[in-house]
PDB file of C-alpha atoms in Angstrom:
ATOM      1  CA  UNK A1414     -28.923 168.037 153.849  1.00  0.00           C
ATOM      2  CA  UNK A1415     -27.337 170.675 154.560  1.00  0.00           C
ATOM      3  CA  UNK A1416     -23.856 170.526 155.522  1.00  0.00           C
ATOM      4  CA  UNK A1417     -24.084 172.055 158.848  1.00  0.00           C
ATOM      5  CA  UNK A1418     -26.726 169.240 160.406  1.00  0.00           C
ATOM      6  CA  UNK A1419     -24.749 166.751 158.085  1.00  0.00           C
ATOM      7  CA  UNK A1420     -22.123 168.300 160.752  1.00  0.00           C
ATOM      8  CA  UNK A1421     -24.382 167.853 163.590  1.00  0.00           C
ATOM      9  CA  UNK A1422     -25.106 164.347 162.299  1.00  0.00           C
ATOM     10  CA  UNK A1423     -21.081 163.371 162.609  1.00  0.00           C
ATOM     11  CA  UNK A1424     -20.780 164.622 165.856  1.00  0.00           C
ATOM     12  CA  UNK A1425     -23.206 162.741 167.555  1.00  0.00           C
ATOM     13  CA  UNK A1426     -22.177 160.176 165.802  1.00  0.00           C
ATOM     14  CA  UNK A1427     -19.188 160.496 167.610  1.00  0.00           C
ATOM     15  CA  UNK A1428     -20.045 160.912 170.651  1.00  0.00           C
ATOM     16  CA  UNK A1429     -22.075 158.293 171.021  1.00  0.00           C
ATOM     17  CA  UNK A1430     -18.953 155.999 169.132  1.00  0.00           C
ATOM     18  CA  UNK A1431     -16.977 157.075 172.047  1.00  0.00           C
ATOM     19  CA  UNK A1432     -19.827 156.612 174.928  1.00  0.00           C
ATOM     20  CA  UNK A1433     -19.757 153.331 173.141  1.00  0.00           C
ATOM     21  CA  UNK A1434     -16.251 152.450 173.603  1.00  0.00           C
ATOM     22  CA  UNK A1435     -16.322 154.269 177.673  1.00  0.00           C
ATOM     23  CA  UNK A1436     -18.689 151.841 177.935  1.00  0.00           C
ATOM     24  CA  UNK A1437     -17.186 148.678 176.897  1.00  0.00           C
ATOM     25  CA  UNK A1438     -14.091 149.826 178.674  1.00  0.00           C
ATOM     26  CA  UNK A1439     -16.286 149.293 182.135  1.00  0.00           C
ATOM     27  CA  UNK A1440     -17.500 146.479 181.353  1.00  0.00           C
ATOM     28  CA  UNK A1441     -13.940 145.159 180.440  1.00  0.00           C
ATOM     29  CA  UNK A1442     -12.880 146.097 184.352  1.00  0.00           C
ATOM     30  CA  UNK A1443     -15.972 144.656 185.690  1.00  0.00           C
ATOM     31  CA  UNK A1444     -14.523 141.679 183.661  1.00  0.00           C
ATOM     32  CA  UNK A1445     -11.041 141.574 184.192  1.00  0.00           C
ATOM     33  CA  UNK A1446      -9.697 143.758 187.175  1.00  0.00           C
ATOM     34  CA  UNK A1447      -9.671 142.604 190.820  1.00  0.00           C
ATOM     35  CA  UNK A1448     -10.429 145.889 192.372  1.00  0.00           C
ATOM     36  CA  UNK A1449     -12.041 149.184 190.443  1.00  0.00           C
ATOM     37  CA  UNK A1450      -9.474 150.728 192.417  1.00  0.00           C
ATOM     38  CA  UNK A1451      -6.600 149.401 192.126  1.00  0.00           C
ATOM     39  CA  UNK A1452      -6.521 151.049 188.638  1.00  0.00           C
ATOM     40  CA  UNK A1453      -3.196 153.333 187.381  1.00  0.00           C
ATOM     41  CA  UNK A1454      -4.841 157.163 187.720  1.00  0.00           C
ATOM     42  CA  UNK A1455      -5.061 157.607 184.315  1.00  0.00           C
ATOM     43  CA  UNK A1456      -7.351 154.576 183.574  1.00  0.00           C
ATOM     44  CA  UNK A1457      -9.718 155.423 186.511  1.00  0.00           C
ATOM     45  CA  UNK A1458      -9.927 159.017 184.914  1.00  0.00           C
ATOM     46  CA  UNK A1459     -10.351 157.746 181.639  1.00  0.00           C
ATOM     47  CA  UNK A1460     -13.172 155.536 181.823  1.00  0.00           C
ATOM     48  CA  UNK A1461     -14.361 157.786 184.924  1.00  0.00           C
ATOM     49  CA  UNK A1462     -13.991 161.006 183.546  1.00  0.00           C
ATOM     50  CA  UNK A1463     -12.895 162.537 186.981  1.00  0.00           C
ATOM     51  CA  UNK A1464     -10.421 161.481 188.861  1.00  0.00           C
ATOM     52  CA  UNK A1465     -10.601 158.557 191.994  1.00  0.00           C
ATOM     53  CA  UNK A1466      -9.824 161.976 194.885  1.00  0.00           C
ATOM     54  CA  UNK A1467     -12.325 163.967 193.403  1.00  0.00           C
ATOM     55  CA  UNK A1468     -14.277 161.149 193.953  1.00  0.00           C
ATOM     56  CA  UNK A1469     -13.754 159.522 196.366  1.00  0.00           C
ATOM     57  CA  UNK A1470     -11.861 162.308 199.421  1.00  0.00           C
ATOM     58  CA  UNK A1471     -12.389 165.682 200.765  1.00  0.00           C
ATOM     59  CA  UNK A1472     -11.047 167.540 203.757  1.00  0.00           C
ATOM     60  CA  UNK A1473     -11.958 166.318 206.749  1.00  0.00           C
ATOM     61  CA  UNK A1474     -12.362 170.149 208.734  1.00  0.00           C
ATOM     62  CA  UNK A1475     -15.195 170.291 205.726  1.00  0.00           C
ATOM     63  CA  UNK A1476     -17.086 167.155 206.084  1.00  0.00           C
ATOM     64  CA  UNK A1477     -16.139 167.526 210.029  1.00  0.00           C
ATOM     65  CA  UNK A1478     -18.315 170.704 209.421  1.00  0.00           C
ATOM     66  CA  UNK A1479     -20.821 169.813 207.568  1.00  0.00           C
ATOM     67  CA  UNK A1480     -22.047 167.057 209.831  1.00  0.00           C
ATOM     68  CA  UNK A1481     -21.556 169.342 212.973  1.00  0.00           C
ATOM     69  CA  UNK A1482     -23.717 172.135 210.430  1.00  0.00           C
ATOM     70  CA  UNK A1483     -26.165 169.584 209.656  1.00  0.00           C
ATOM     71  CA  UNK A1484     -26.515 167.100 212.437  1.00  0.00           C
ATOM     72  CA  UNK A1485     -24.895 168.872 214.889  1.00  0.00           C
ATOM     73  CA  UNK A1486     -22.563 166.091 216.385  1.00  0.00           C
ATOM     74  CA  UNK A1487     -19.273 167.461 215.749  1.00  0.00           C
ATOM     75  CA  UNK A1488     -15.874 166.031 215.370  1.00  0.00           C
ATOM     76  CA  UNK A1489     -17.618 163.173 212.350  1.00  0.00           C
ATOM     77  CA  UNK A1490     -15.645 162.123 209.119  1.00  0.00           C
ATOM     78  CA  UNK A1491     -17.813 159.260 207.774  1.00  0.00           C
ATOM     79  CA  UNK A1492     -21.145 157.952 208.554  1.00  0.00           C
ATOM     80  CA  UNK A1493     -20.594 153.900 209.086  1.00  0.00           C
ATOM     81  CA  UNK A1494     -22.665 150.328 207.428  1.00  0.00           C
ATOM     82  CA  UNK A1495     -23.654 147.861 206.583  1.00  0.00           C
ATOM     83  CA  UNK A1496     -25.487 146.881 203.394  1.00  0.00           C
ATOM     84  CA  UNK A1497     -26.366 142.635 201.639  1.00  0.00           C
ATOM     85  CA  UNK A1498     -26.265 142.857 198.108  1.00  0.00           C
ATOM     86  CA  UNK A1499     -28.490 139.059 196.735  1.00  0.00           C
ATOM     87  CA  UNK A1500     -25.636 136.740 194.763  1.00  0.00           C
ATOM     88  CA  UNK A1501     -26.131 133.729 193.289  1.00  0.00           C
ATOM     89  CA  UNK A1502     -24.303 130.774 195.887  1.00  0.00           C
ATOM     90  CA  UNK A1503     -21.074 131.027 194.471  1.00  0.00           C
ATOM     91  CA  UNK A1504     -19.716 127.445 193.584  1.00  0.00           C
ATOM     92  CA  UNK A1505     -16.033 127.443 196.565  1.00  0.00           C
ATOM     93  CA  UNK A1506     -17.036 127.876 200.364  1.00  0.00           C
ATOM     94  CA  UNK A1507     -20.806 128.617 200.236  1.00  0.00           C
ATOM     95  CA  UNK A1508     -21.700 129.002 203.638  1.00  0.00           C
ATOM     96  CA  UNK A1509     -19.613 131.524 204.258  1.00  0.00           C
ATOM     97  CA  UNK A1510     -22.179 133.391 201.391  1.00  0.00           C
ATOM     98  CA  UNK A1511     -25.417 132.096 203.573  1.00  0.00           C
ATOM     99  CA  UNK A1512     -25.916 135.160 206.206  1.00  0.00           C
ATOM    100  CA  UNK A1513     -27.999 136.230 208.697  1.00  0.00           C
ATOM    101  CA  UNK A1514     -31.430 136.757 207.156  1.00  0.00           C
ATOM    102  CA  UNK A1515     -30.822 133.189 204.704  1.00  0.00           C
ATOM    103  CA  UNK A1516     -29.978 134.535 201.554  1.00  0.00           C
ATOM    104  CA  UNK A1517     -26.275 134.399 200.058  1.00  0.00           C
ATOM    105  CA  UNK A1518     -25.074 137.770 199.560  1.00  0.00           C
ATOM    106  CA  UNK A1519     -21.548 139.840 199.979  1.00  0.00           C
ATOM    107  CA  UNK A1520     -21.555 142.029 203.139  1.00  0.00           C
ATOM    108  CA  UNK A1521     -20.743 145.929 202.375  1.00  0.00           C
ATOM    109  CA  UNK A1522     -19.041 148.547 204.618  1.00  0.00           C
ATOM    110  CA  UNK A1523     -19.516 151.753 202.982  1.00  0.00           C
ATOM    111  CA  UNK A1524     -18.250 154.930 205.530  1.00  0.00           C
ATOM    112  CA  UNK A1525     -20.724 158.256 203.861  1.00  0.00           C
ATOM    113  CA  UNK A1526     -20.806 162.168 204.582  1.00  0.00           C
ATOM    114  CA  UNK A1527     -23.397 164.169 205.364  1.00  0.00           C
ATOM    115  CA  UNK A1528     -23.994 164.437 201.850  1.00  0.00           C
ATOM    116  CA  UNK A1529     -24.144 161.174 201.224  1.00  0.00           C
ATOM    117  CA  UNK A1530     -20.948 161.065 198.880  1.00  0.00           C
ATOM    118  CA  UNK A1531     -20.195 157.574 199.857  1.00  0.00           C
ATOM    119  CA  UNK A1532     -16.063 158.168 201.278  1.00  0.00           C
ATOM    120  CA  UNK A1533     -15.148 154.337 201.491  1.00  0.00           C
ATOM    121  CA  UNK A1534     -16.812 151.041 200.191  1.00  0.00           C
ATOM    122  CA  UNK A1535     -15.447 147.056 201.226  1.00  0.00           C
ATOM    123  CA  UNK A1536     -16.975 145.329 199.081  1.00  0.00           C
ATOM    124  CA  UNK A1537     -14.767 142.336 199.705  1.00  0.00           C
ATOM    125  CA  UNK A1538     -16.765 141.037 202.456  1.00  0.00           C
ATOM    126  CA  UNK A1539     -18.691 137.014 201.792  1.00  0.00           C
ATOM    127  CA  UNK A1540     -22.126 138.427 203.045  1.00  0.00           C
ATOM    128  CA  UNK A1541     -21.808 135.419 207.073  1.00  0.00           C
ATOM    129  CA  UNK A1542     -19.577 137.871 207.846  1.00  0.00           C
ATOM    130  CA  UNK A1543     -20.507 140.517 210.290  1.00  0.00           C
ATOM    131  CA  UNK A1544     -20.105 143.894 210.059  1.00  0.00           C
ATOM    132  CA  UNK A1545     -18.040 144.565 213.694  1.00  0.00           C
ATOM    133  CA  UNK A1546     -15.221 142.353 212.271  1.00  0.00           C
ATOM    134  CA  UNK A1547     -15.340 144.066 208.941  1.00  0.00           C
ATOM    135  CA  UNK A1548     -14.733 146.985 210.430  1.00  0.00           C
ATOM    136  CA  UNK A1549     -12.000 146.010 212.822  1.00  0.00           C
ATOM    137  CA  UNK A1550     -10.177 145.961 209.598  1.00  0.00           C
ATOM    138  CA  UNK A1551     -11.004 148.780 208.686  1.00  0.00           C
ATOM    139  CA  UNK A1552      -8.763 151.553 209.140  1.00  0.00           C
ATOM    140  CA  UNK A1553     -11.458 154.570 209.469  1.00  0.00           C
ATOM    141  CA  UNK A1554     -12.547 156.464 212.225  1.00  0.00           C
ATOM    142  CA  UNK A1555     -16.850 157.652 211.847  1.00  0.00           C
ATOM    143  CA  UNK A1556     -19.427 157.133 213.795  1.00  0.00           C
ATOM    144  CA  UNK A1557     -21.357 153.511 213.547  1.00  0.00           C
ATOM    145  CA  UNK A1558     -24.461 151.831 214.773  1.00  0.00           C
ATOM    146  CA  UNK A1559     -24.955 149.688 218.185  1.00  0.00           C
ATOM    147  CA  UNK A1560     -23.737 146.375 216.040  1.00  0.00           C
ATOM    148  CA  UNK A1561     -19.971 148.024 216.633  1.00  0.00           C
ATOM    149  CA  UNK A1562     -18.300 148.082 219.383  1.00  0.00           C
ATOM    150  CA  UNK A1563     -17.925 151.554 221.688  1.00  0.00           C
ATOM    151  CA  UNK A1564     -13.887 153.154 220.778  1.00  0.00           C
ATOM    152  CA  UNK A1565     -12.383 156.073 221.219  1.00  0.00           C
ATOM    153  CA  UNK A1566     -12.406 156.902 216.604  1.00  0.00           C
ATOM    154  CA  UNK A1567     -15.564 155.324 216.323  1.00  0.00           C
ATOM    155  CA  UNK A1568     -19.117 156.715 218.396  1.00  0.00           C
ATOM    156  CA  UNK A1569     -22.091 154.433 219.639  1.00  0.00           C
ATOM    157  CA  UNK A1570     -25.789 155.432 220.797  1.00  0.00           C
ATOM    158  CA  UNK A1571     -25.770 155.113 224.199  1.00  0.00           C
ATOM    159  CA  UNK A1572     -28.581 152.637 224.512  1.00  0.00           C
ATOM    160  CA  UNK A1573     -31.729 152.929 226.517  1.00  0.00           C
ATOM    161  CA  UNK A1574     -30.879 157.031 227.583  1.00  0.00           C
ATOM    162  CA  UNK A1575     -33.132 157.861 229.725  1.00  0.00           C
ATOM    163  CA  UNK A1576     -34.638 161.371 228.023  1.00  0.00           C
ATOM    164  CA  UNK A1577     -33.729 164.503 229.298  1.00  0.00           C
ATOM    165  CA  UNK A1578     -30.381 162.995 230.246  1.00  0.00           C
ATOM    166  CA  UNK A1579     -26.714 164.416 228.494  1.00  0.00           C
ATOM    167  CA  UNK A1580     -27.018 160.805 226.577  1.00  0.00           C
ATOM    168  CA  UNK A1581     -30.363 160.646 225.380  1.00  0.00           C
ATOM    169  CA  UNK A1582     -28.959 164.200 223.851  1.00  0.00           C
ATOM    170  CA  UNK A1583     -25.832 162.572 223.003  1.00  0.00           C
ATOM    171  CA  UNK A1584     -28.176 159.633 221.371  1.00  0.00           C
ATOM    172  CA  UNK A1585     -30.037 161.704 219.174  1.00  0.00           C
ATOM    173  CA  UNK A1586     -27.541 164.077 217.770  1.00  0.00           C
ATOM    174  CA  UNK A1587     -25.341 160.806 216.961  1.00  0.00           C
ATOM    175  CA  UNK A1588     -28.571 158.857 215.659  1.00  0.00           C
ATOM    176  CA  UNK A1589     -28.786 162.595 212.732  1.00  0.00           C
ATOM    177  CA  UNK A1590     -25.148 161.490 212.267  1.00  0.00           C
ATOM    178  CA  UNK A1591     -25.416 157.674 211.456  1.00  0.00           C
ATOM    179  CA  UNK A1592     -28.476 158.798 209.378  1.00  0.00           C
ATOM    180  CA  UNK A1593     -26.847 160.323 206.459  1.00  0.00           C
ATOM    181  CA  UNK A1594     -25.500 156.818 205.403  1.00  0.00           C
ATOM    182  CA  UNK A1595     -28.119 154.696 205.973  1.00  0.00           C
ATOM    183  CA  UNK A1596     -30.049 157.318 203.759  1.00  0.00           C
ATOM    184  CA  UNK A1597     -26.614 157.045 201.171  1.00  0.00           C
ATOM    185  CA  UNK A1598     -27.372 153.074 200.615  1.00  0.00           C
ATOM    186  CA  UNK A1599     -30.627 153.639 200.336  1.00  0.00           C
ATOM    187  CA  UNK A1600     -30.381 156.324 196.918  1.00  0.00           C
ATOM    188  CA  UNK A1601     -26.951 154.051 195.525  1.00  0.00           C
ATOM    189  CA  UNK A1602     -29.580 151.082 196.213  1.00  0.00           C
ATOM    190  CA  UNK A1603     -32.235 153.073 194.262  1.00  0.00           C
ATOM    191  CA  UNK A1604     -30.068 154.276 191.645  1.00  0.00           C
ATOM    192  CA  UNK A1605     -28.930 151.082 190.534  1.00  0.00           C
ATOM    193  CA  UNK A1606     -31.126 148.182 191.240  1.00  0.00           C
ATOM    194  CA  UNK A1607     -28.753 144.590 190.133  1.00  0.00           C
ATOM    195  CA  UNK A1608     -27.946 145.095 194.356  1.00  0.00           C
ATOM    196  CA  UNK A1609     -31.344 146.289 196.159  1.00  0.00           C
ATOM    197  CA  UNK A1610     -32.098 142.608 196.160  1.00  0.00           C
ATOM    198  CA  UNK A1611     -34.935 142.112 193.362  1.00  0.00           C
ATOM    199  CA  UNK A1612     -32.784 140.066 192.349  1.00  0.00           C
ATOM    200  CA  UNK A1613     -30.107 138.216 192.578  1.00  0.00           C
ATOM    201  CA  UNK A1614     -25.959 139.074 190.730  1.00  0.00           C
ATOM    202  CA  UNK A1615     -25.110 135.922 188.759  1.00  0.00           C
ATOM    203  CA  UNK A1616     -21.701 136.542 188.841  1.00  0.00           C
ATOM    204  CA  UNK A1617     -18.644 134.939 190.755  1.00  0.00           C
ATOM    205  CA  UNK A1618     -17.685 137.263 194.252  1.00  0.00           C
ATOM    206  CA  UNK A1619     -14.999 139.041 192.489  1.00  0.00           C
ATOM    207  CA  UNK A1620     -17.216 139.969 190.140  1.00  0.00           C
ATOM    208  CA  UNK A1621     -20.232 141.749 191.965  1.00  0.00           C
ATOM    209  CA  UNK A1622     -17.460 142.660 194.299  1.00  0.00           C
ATOM    210  CA  UNK A1623     -16.815 145.156 190.798  1.00  0.00           C
ATOM    211  CA  UNK A1624     -20.205 145.278 190.113  1.00  0.00           C
ATOM    212  CA  UNK A1625     -20.459 147.127 193.797  1.00  0.00           C
ATOM    213  CA  UNK A1626     -17.470 149.074 193.383  1.00  0.00           C
ATOM    214  CA  UNK A1627     -18.199 150.100 189.299  1.00  0.00           C
ATOM    215  CA  UNK A1628     -22.429 151.393 190.960  1.00  0.00           C
ATOM    216  CA  UNK A1629     -19.914 153.519 194.065  1.00  0.00           C
ATOM    217  CA  UNK A1630     -18.611 155.366 191.703  1.00  0.00           C
ATOM    218  CA  UNK A1631     -21.378 156.084 189.434  1.00  0.00           C
ATOM    219  CA  UNK A1632     -23.345 157.200 192.314  1.00  0.00           C
ATOM    220  CA  UNK A1633     -20.633 159.409 193.489  1.00  0.00           C
ATOM    221  CA  UNK A1634     -20.565 160.620 189.985  1.00  0.00           C
ATOM    222  CA  UNK A1635     -23.924 161.564 190.160  1.00  0.00           C
ATOM    223  CA  UNK A1636     -24.436 163.700 194.030  1.00  0.00           C
ATOM    224  CA  UNK A1637     -20.951 165.522 192.674  1.00  0.00           C
ATOM    225  CA  UNK A1638     -23.070 166.918 189.168  1.00  0.00           C
ATOM    226  CA  UNK A1639     -26.176 166.961 191.653  1.00  0.00           C
ATOM    227  CA  UNK A1640     -27.720 164.364 189.586  1.00  0.00           C
ATOM    228  CA  UNK A1641     -31.520 162.766 189.857  1.00  0.00           C
TER     229      UNK A1641
END
């Protein structure tokens, strides 16, 4: 084997070794850490190769411009919705995890921008928790569907708005803006099928939440890198 080929093989082996270490770190984090986002900034950077700010934050003005340009809905800094992630019945407080659809889950609140980047995730709540309860304990101001209360910082659609009225025009724009988070959730679950519901996550609630958080981080890495 030529020296240059030997060096190439050694380089590839070293890259694989480092990647295996990184994947082991992610597995350890999911096992031992109560909240992935509570990692120190340097630990987060070493594990995911991006800072928390790069993944989960952005200029409010830039996000508002994006929603206005893509959805014609002004003053919006995020779209909110909840989604259920199936899991096995826990041994403690099992009834709290049985959702209205008849299976055990986490009810996960997700807020996204117009480009399907996730700005906020709350994977703490059990499946029986109502969307509006999760929202009431959130400090974020955004747009949501009719399952949420209308507030000055949360814009919801006007049910039965009459065509041709300002209320109808508002509701059409609001639905376009909210559709961003629906598409975001669809993309997230398509990428990481362990949370799609085809199979139940067979872990305790805390680890299920951590798996969801890691999936969100990796989703944002894909969005930032324009990866499918």
